[in-house]
mmCIF file of C-alpha atoms in Angstrom:
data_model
loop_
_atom_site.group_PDB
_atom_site.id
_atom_site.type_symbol
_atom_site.label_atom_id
_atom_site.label_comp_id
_atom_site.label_asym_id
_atom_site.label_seq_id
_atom_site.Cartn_x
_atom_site.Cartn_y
_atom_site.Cartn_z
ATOM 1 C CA UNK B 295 95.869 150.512 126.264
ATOM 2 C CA UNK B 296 94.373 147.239 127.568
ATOM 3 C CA UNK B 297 90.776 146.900 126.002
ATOM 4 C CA UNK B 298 90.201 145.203 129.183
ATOM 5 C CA UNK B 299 91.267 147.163 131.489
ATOM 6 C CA UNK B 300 91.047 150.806 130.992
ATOM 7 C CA UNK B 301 92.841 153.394 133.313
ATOM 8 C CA UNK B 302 89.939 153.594 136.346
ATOM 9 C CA UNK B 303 89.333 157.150 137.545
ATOM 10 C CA UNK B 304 90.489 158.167 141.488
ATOM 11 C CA UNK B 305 87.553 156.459 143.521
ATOM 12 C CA UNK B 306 87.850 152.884 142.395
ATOM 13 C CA UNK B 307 89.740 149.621 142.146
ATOM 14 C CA UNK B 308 89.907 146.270 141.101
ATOM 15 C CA UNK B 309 87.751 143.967 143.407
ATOM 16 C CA UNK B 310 90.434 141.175 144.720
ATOM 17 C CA UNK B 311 90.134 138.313 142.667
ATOM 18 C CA UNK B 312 88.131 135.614 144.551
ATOM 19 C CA UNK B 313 89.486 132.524 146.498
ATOM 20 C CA UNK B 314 90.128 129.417 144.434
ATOM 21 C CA UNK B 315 87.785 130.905 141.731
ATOM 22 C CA UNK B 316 88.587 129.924 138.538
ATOM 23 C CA UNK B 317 88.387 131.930 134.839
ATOM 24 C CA UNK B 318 84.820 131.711 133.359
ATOM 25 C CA UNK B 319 84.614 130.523 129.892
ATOM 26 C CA UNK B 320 84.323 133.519 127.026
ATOM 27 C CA UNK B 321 81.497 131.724 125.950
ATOM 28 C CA UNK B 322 79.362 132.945 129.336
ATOM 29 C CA UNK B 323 80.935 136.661 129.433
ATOM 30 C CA UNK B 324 78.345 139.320 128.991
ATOM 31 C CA UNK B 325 75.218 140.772 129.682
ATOM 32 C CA UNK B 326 72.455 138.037 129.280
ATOM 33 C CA UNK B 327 68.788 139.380 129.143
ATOM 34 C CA UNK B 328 66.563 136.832 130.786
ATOM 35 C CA UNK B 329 63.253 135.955 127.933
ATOM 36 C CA UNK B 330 61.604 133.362 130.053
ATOM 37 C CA UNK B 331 60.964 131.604 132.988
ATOM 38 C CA UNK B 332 59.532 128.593 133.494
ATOM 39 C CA UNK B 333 58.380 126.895 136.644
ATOM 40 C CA UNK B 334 55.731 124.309 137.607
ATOM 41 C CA UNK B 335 53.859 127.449 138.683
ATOM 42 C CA UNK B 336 53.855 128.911 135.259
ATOM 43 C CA UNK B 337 55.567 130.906 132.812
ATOM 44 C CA UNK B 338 57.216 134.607 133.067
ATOM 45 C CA UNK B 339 58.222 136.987 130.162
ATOM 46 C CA UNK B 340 57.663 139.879 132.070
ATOM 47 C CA UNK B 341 60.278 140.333 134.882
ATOM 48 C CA UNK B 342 63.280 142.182 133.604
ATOM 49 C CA UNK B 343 65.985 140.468 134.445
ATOM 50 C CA UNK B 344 69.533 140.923 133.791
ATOM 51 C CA UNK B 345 72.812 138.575 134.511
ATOM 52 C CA UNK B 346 76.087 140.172 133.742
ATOM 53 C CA UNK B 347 79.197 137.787 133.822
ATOM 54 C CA UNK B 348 82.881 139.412 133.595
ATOM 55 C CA UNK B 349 85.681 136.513 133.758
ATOM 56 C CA UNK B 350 85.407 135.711 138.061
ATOM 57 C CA UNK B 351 82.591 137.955 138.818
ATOM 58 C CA UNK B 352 78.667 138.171 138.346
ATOM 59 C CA UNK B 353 75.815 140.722 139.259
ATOM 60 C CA UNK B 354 72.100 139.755 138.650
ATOM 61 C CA UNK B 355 69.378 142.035 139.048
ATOM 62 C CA UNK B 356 65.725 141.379 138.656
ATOM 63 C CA UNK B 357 62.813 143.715 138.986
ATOM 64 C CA UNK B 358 59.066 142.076 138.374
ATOM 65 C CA UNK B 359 56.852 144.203 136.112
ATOM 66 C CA UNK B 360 54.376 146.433 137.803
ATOM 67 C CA UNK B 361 56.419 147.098 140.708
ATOM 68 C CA UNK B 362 56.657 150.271 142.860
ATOM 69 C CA UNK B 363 60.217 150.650 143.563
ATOM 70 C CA UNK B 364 59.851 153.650 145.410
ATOM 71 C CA UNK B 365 57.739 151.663 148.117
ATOM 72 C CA UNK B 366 58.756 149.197 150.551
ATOM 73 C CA UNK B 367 56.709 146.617 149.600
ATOM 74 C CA UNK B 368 58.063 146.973 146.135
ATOM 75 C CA UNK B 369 61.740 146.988 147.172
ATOM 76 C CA UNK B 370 60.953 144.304 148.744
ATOM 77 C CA UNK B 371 60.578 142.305 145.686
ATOM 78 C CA UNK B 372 63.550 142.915 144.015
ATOM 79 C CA UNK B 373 66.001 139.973 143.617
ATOM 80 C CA UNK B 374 69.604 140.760 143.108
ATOM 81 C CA UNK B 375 72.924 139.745 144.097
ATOM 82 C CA UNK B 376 76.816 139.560 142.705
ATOM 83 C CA UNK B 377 79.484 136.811 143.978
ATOM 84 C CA UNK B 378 81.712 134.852 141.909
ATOM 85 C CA UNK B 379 80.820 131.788 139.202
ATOM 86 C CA UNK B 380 82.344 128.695 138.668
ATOM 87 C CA UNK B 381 81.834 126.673 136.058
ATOM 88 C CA UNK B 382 81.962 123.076 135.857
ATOM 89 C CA UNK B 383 82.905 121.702 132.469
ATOM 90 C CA UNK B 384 80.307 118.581 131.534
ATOM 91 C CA UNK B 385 81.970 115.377 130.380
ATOM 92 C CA UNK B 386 80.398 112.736 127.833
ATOM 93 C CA UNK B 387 78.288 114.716 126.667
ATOM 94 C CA UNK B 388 76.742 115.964 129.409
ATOM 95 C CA UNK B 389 76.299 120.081 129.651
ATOM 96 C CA UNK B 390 78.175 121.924 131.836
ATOM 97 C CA UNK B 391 77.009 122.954 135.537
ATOM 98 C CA UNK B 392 76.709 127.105 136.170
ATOM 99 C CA UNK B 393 77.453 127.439 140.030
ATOM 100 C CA UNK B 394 76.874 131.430 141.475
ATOM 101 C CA UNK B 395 78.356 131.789 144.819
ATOM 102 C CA UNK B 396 76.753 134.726 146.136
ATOM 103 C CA UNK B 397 78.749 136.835 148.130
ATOM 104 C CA UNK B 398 75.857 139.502 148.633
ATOM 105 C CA UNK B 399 72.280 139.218 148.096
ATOM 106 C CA UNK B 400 69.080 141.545 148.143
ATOM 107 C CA UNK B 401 67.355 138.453 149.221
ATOM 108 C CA UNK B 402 67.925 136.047 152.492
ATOM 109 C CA UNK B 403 69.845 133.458 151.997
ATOM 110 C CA UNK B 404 68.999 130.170 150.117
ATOM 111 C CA UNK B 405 69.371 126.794 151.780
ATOM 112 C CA UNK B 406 69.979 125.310 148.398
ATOM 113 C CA UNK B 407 72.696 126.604 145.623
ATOM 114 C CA UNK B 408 72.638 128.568 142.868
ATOM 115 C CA UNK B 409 73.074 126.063 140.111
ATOM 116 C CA UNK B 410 72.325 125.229 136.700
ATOM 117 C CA UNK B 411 72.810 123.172 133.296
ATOM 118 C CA UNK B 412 73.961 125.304 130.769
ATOM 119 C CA UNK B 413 73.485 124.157 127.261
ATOM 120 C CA UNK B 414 73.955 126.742 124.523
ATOM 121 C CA UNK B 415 71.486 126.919 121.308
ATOM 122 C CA UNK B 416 73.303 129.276 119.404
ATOM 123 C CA UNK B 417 76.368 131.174 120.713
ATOM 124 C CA UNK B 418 74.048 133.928 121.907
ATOM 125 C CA UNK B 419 71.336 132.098 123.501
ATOM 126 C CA UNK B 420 71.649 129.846 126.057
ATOM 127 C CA UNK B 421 69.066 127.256 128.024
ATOM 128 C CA UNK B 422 69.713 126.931 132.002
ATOM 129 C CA UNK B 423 67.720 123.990 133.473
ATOM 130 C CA UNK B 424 67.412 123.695 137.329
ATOM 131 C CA UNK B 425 69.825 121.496 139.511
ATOM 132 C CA UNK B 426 68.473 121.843 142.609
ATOM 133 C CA UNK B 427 65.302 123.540 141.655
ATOM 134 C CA UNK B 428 62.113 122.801 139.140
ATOM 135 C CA UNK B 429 63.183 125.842 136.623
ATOM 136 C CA UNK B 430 64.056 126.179 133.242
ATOM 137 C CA UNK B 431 65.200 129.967 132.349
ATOM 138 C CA UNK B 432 66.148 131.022 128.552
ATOM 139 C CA UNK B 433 69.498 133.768 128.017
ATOM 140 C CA UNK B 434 70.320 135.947 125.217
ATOM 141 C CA UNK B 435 73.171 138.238 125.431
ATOM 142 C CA UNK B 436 73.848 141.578 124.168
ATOM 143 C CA UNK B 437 75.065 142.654 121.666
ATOM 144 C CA UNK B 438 78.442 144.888 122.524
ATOM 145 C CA UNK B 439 78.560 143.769 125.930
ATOM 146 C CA UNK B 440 81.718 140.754 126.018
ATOM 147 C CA UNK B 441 84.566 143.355 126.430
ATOM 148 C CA UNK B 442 85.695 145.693 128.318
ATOM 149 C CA UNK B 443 84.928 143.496 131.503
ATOM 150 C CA UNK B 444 85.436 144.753 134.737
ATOM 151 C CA UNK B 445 84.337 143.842 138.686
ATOM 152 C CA UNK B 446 85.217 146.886 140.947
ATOM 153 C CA UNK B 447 84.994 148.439 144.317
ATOM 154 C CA UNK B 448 84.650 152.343 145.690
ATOM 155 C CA UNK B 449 87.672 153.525 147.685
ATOM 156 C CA UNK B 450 88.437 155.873 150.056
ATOM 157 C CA UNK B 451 91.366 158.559 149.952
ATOM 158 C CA UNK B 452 92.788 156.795 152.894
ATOM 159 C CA UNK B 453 92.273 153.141 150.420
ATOM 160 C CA UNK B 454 89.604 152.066 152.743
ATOM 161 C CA UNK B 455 86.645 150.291 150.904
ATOM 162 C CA UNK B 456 84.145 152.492 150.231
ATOM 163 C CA UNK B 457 81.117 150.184 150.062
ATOM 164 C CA UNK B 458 79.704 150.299 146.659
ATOM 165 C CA UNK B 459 80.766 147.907 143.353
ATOM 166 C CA UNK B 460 80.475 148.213 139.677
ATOM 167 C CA UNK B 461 80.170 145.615 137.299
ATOM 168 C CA UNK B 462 81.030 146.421 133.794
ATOM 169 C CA UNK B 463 80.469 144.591 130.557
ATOM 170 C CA UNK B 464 81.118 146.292 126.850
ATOM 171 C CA UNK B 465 78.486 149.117 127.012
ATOM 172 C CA UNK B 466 76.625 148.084 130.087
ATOM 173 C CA UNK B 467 77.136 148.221 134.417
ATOM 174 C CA UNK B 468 75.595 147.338 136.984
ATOM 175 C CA UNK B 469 76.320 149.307 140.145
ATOM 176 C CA UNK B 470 75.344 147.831 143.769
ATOM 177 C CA UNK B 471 75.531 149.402 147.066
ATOM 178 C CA UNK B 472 74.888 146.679 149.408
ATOM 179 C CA UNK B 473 72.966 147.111 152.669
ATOM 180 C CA UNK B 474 75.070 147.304 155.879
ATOM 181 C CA UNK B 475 72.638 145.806 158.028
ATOM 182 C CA UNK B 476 72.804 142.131 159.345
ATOM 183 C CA UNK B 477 70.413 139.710 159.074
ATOM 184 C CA UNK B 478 67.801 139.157 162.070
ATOM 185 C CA UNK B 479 68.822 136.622 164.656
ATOM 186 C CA UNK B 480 65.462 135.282 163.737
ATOM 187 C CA UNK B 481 65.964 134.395 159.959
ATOM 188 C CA UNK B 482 63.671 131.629 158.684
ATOM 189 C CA UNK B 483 64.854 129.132 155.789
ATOM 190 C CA UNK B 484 64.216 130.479 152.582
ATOM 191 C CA UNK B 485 62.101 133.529 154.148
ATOM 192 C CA UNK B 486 61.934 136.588 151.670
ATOM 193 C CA UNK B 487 62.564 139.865 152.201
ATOM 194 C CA UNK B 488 58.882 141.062 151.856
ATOM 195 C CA UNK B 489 58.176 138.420 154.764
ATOM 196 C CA UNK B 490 61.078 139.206 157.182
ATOM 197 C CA UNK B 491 59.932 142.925 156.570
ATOM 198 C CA UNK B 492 56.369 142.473 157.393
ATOM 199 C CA UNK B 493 57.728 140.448 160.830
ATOM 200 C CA UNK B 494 60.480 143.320 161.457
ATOM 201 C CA UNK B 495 58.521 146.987 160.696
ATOM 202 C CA UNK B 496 61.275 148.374 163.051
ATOM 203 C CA UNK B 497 63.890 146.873 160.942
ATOM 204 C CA UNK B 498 62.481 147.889 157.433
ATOM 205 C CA UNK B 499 64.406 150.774 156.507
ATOM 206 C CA UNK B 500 67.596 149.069 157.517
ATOM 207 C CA UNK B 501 67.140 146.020 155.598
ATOM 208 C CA UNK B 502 65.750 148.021 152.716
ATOM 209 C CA UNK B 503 68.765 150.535 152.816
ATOM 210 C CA UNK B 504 70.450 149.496 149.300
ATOM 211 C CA UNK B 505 70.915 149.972 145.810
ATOM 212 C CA UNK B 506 71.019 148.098 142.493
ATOM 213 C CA UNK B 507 71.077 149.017 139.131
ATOM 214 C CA UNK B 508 71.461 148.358 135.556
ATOM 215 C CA UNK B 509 71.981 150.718 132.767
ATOM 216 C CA UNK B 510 75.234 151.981 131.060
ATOM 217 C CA UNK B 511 78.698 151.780 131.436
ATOM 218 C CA UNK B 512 79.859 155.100 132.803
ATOM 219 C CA UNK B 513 81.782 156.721 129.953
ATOM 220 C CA UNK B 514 85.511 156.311 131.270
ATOM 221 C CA UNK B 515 85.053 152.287 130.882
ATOM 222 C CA UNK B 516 84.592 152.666 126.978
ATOM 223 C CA UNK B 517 86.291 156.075 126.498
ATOM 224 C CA UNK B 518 89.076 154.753 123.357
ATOM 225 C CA UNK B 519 88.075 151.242 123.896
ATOM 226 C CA UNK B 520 87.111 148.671 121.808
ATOM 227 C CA UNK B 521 83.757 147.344 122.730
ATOM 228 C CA UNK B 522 83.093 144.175 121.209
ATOM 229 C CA UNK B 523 80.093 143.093 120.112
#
């Protein structure tokens, strides 16, 4: 059997692969565990924040410490999204560029991209630094979590999509079931979703109305598979 592709279980399938993406270095594939943040508003260790990259796919999740989740003000915080990543080898010497082309986002949109150096310490830790953004961020990945890789979607019987995805990397997922309501007509650049809430009561619930998670692979992804560390 494949160790990257096990046999998927009635339900699910293989999300298409995306348009004019192409393969993502083995050197970024993984689950990378965020250890700090740096801005030119300060430093954070504390947000829990976790970036799992399969060979076209990512999902990113990121929950600040302290926070309610059960409340709307504290789902309002949360910051995750999945889409596809390019990378853009660096020439003469220069590191390469990380791009993530979000496809879906707990968030608004950004009026700038998702974009970053990439310049690896060890083969395990890695330093992004900011393109279009004051930021410097510091990855780790973990151990057992470069293969099996997998980016899927919930199906129907009747092979309709059924809404959710799963993200899977060696022992570890992250599941997402994106909202289904649209943005307001009334979106401001770079608003957050705690703001746009607080300006839209009526529309909380909708624009609150998802799911994201990370914990562990469910146990038909690594069932008689290798799982690399």
């Amino acid at each position: 059997m494949d160790p990257h592709h096990p046999t998927l279980p009635p339900g699910w399938r293989l999300l298409p692969e995306p348009a004019s993406a192409g393969a993502v270095p083995p050197a970024y594939r993984g689950v990378w565990v965020r250890t700090l943040l740096e801005t030119p508003e300060g430093r954070d260790t504390t947000t829990r924040v976790h970036w799992l990259q399969t060979a076209l796919w990512h999902a990113d999740l990121r929950v600040p410490a302290g926070v309610d989740l059960a409340s709307p003000a504290g789902r309002a915080r949360l910051q995750g999204f999945f889409g596809h990543t390019r990378i853009t080898p660096g020439h003469g010497g220069q590191p390469d560029v990380c791009t993530w082309h979000r496809l879906w986002d707990i968030q608004p949109p950004r009026s700038t991209p998702d974009a970053g150096t990439m310049v690896f310490e060890t083969p395990e830790r890695v330093i992004e630094t900011g393109v279009h953004g004051q930021y410097l961020e510091v990855w780790e990945r973990l151990p057992g979590s470069t293969a099996p890789l997998l980016a899927l979607e919930s199906v129907h019987p009747d092979g309709q999509p059924g809404g959710q995805r799963l993200f899977i990397a060696g022992r570890y997922a992250i599941t997402v079931r994106p909202r289904t309501a649209p943005w307001p007509a009334d979106l401001r650049p770079d608003e957050t979703l705690d703001g746009l809430v607080q300006r839209h009561p009526g529309q909380a619930a909708a624009l609150l109305d998802f799911d994201v998670e990370f914990g562990d692979a469910p146990a038909w992804a690594t069932a008689g598979q290798p799982v690399t560390p």
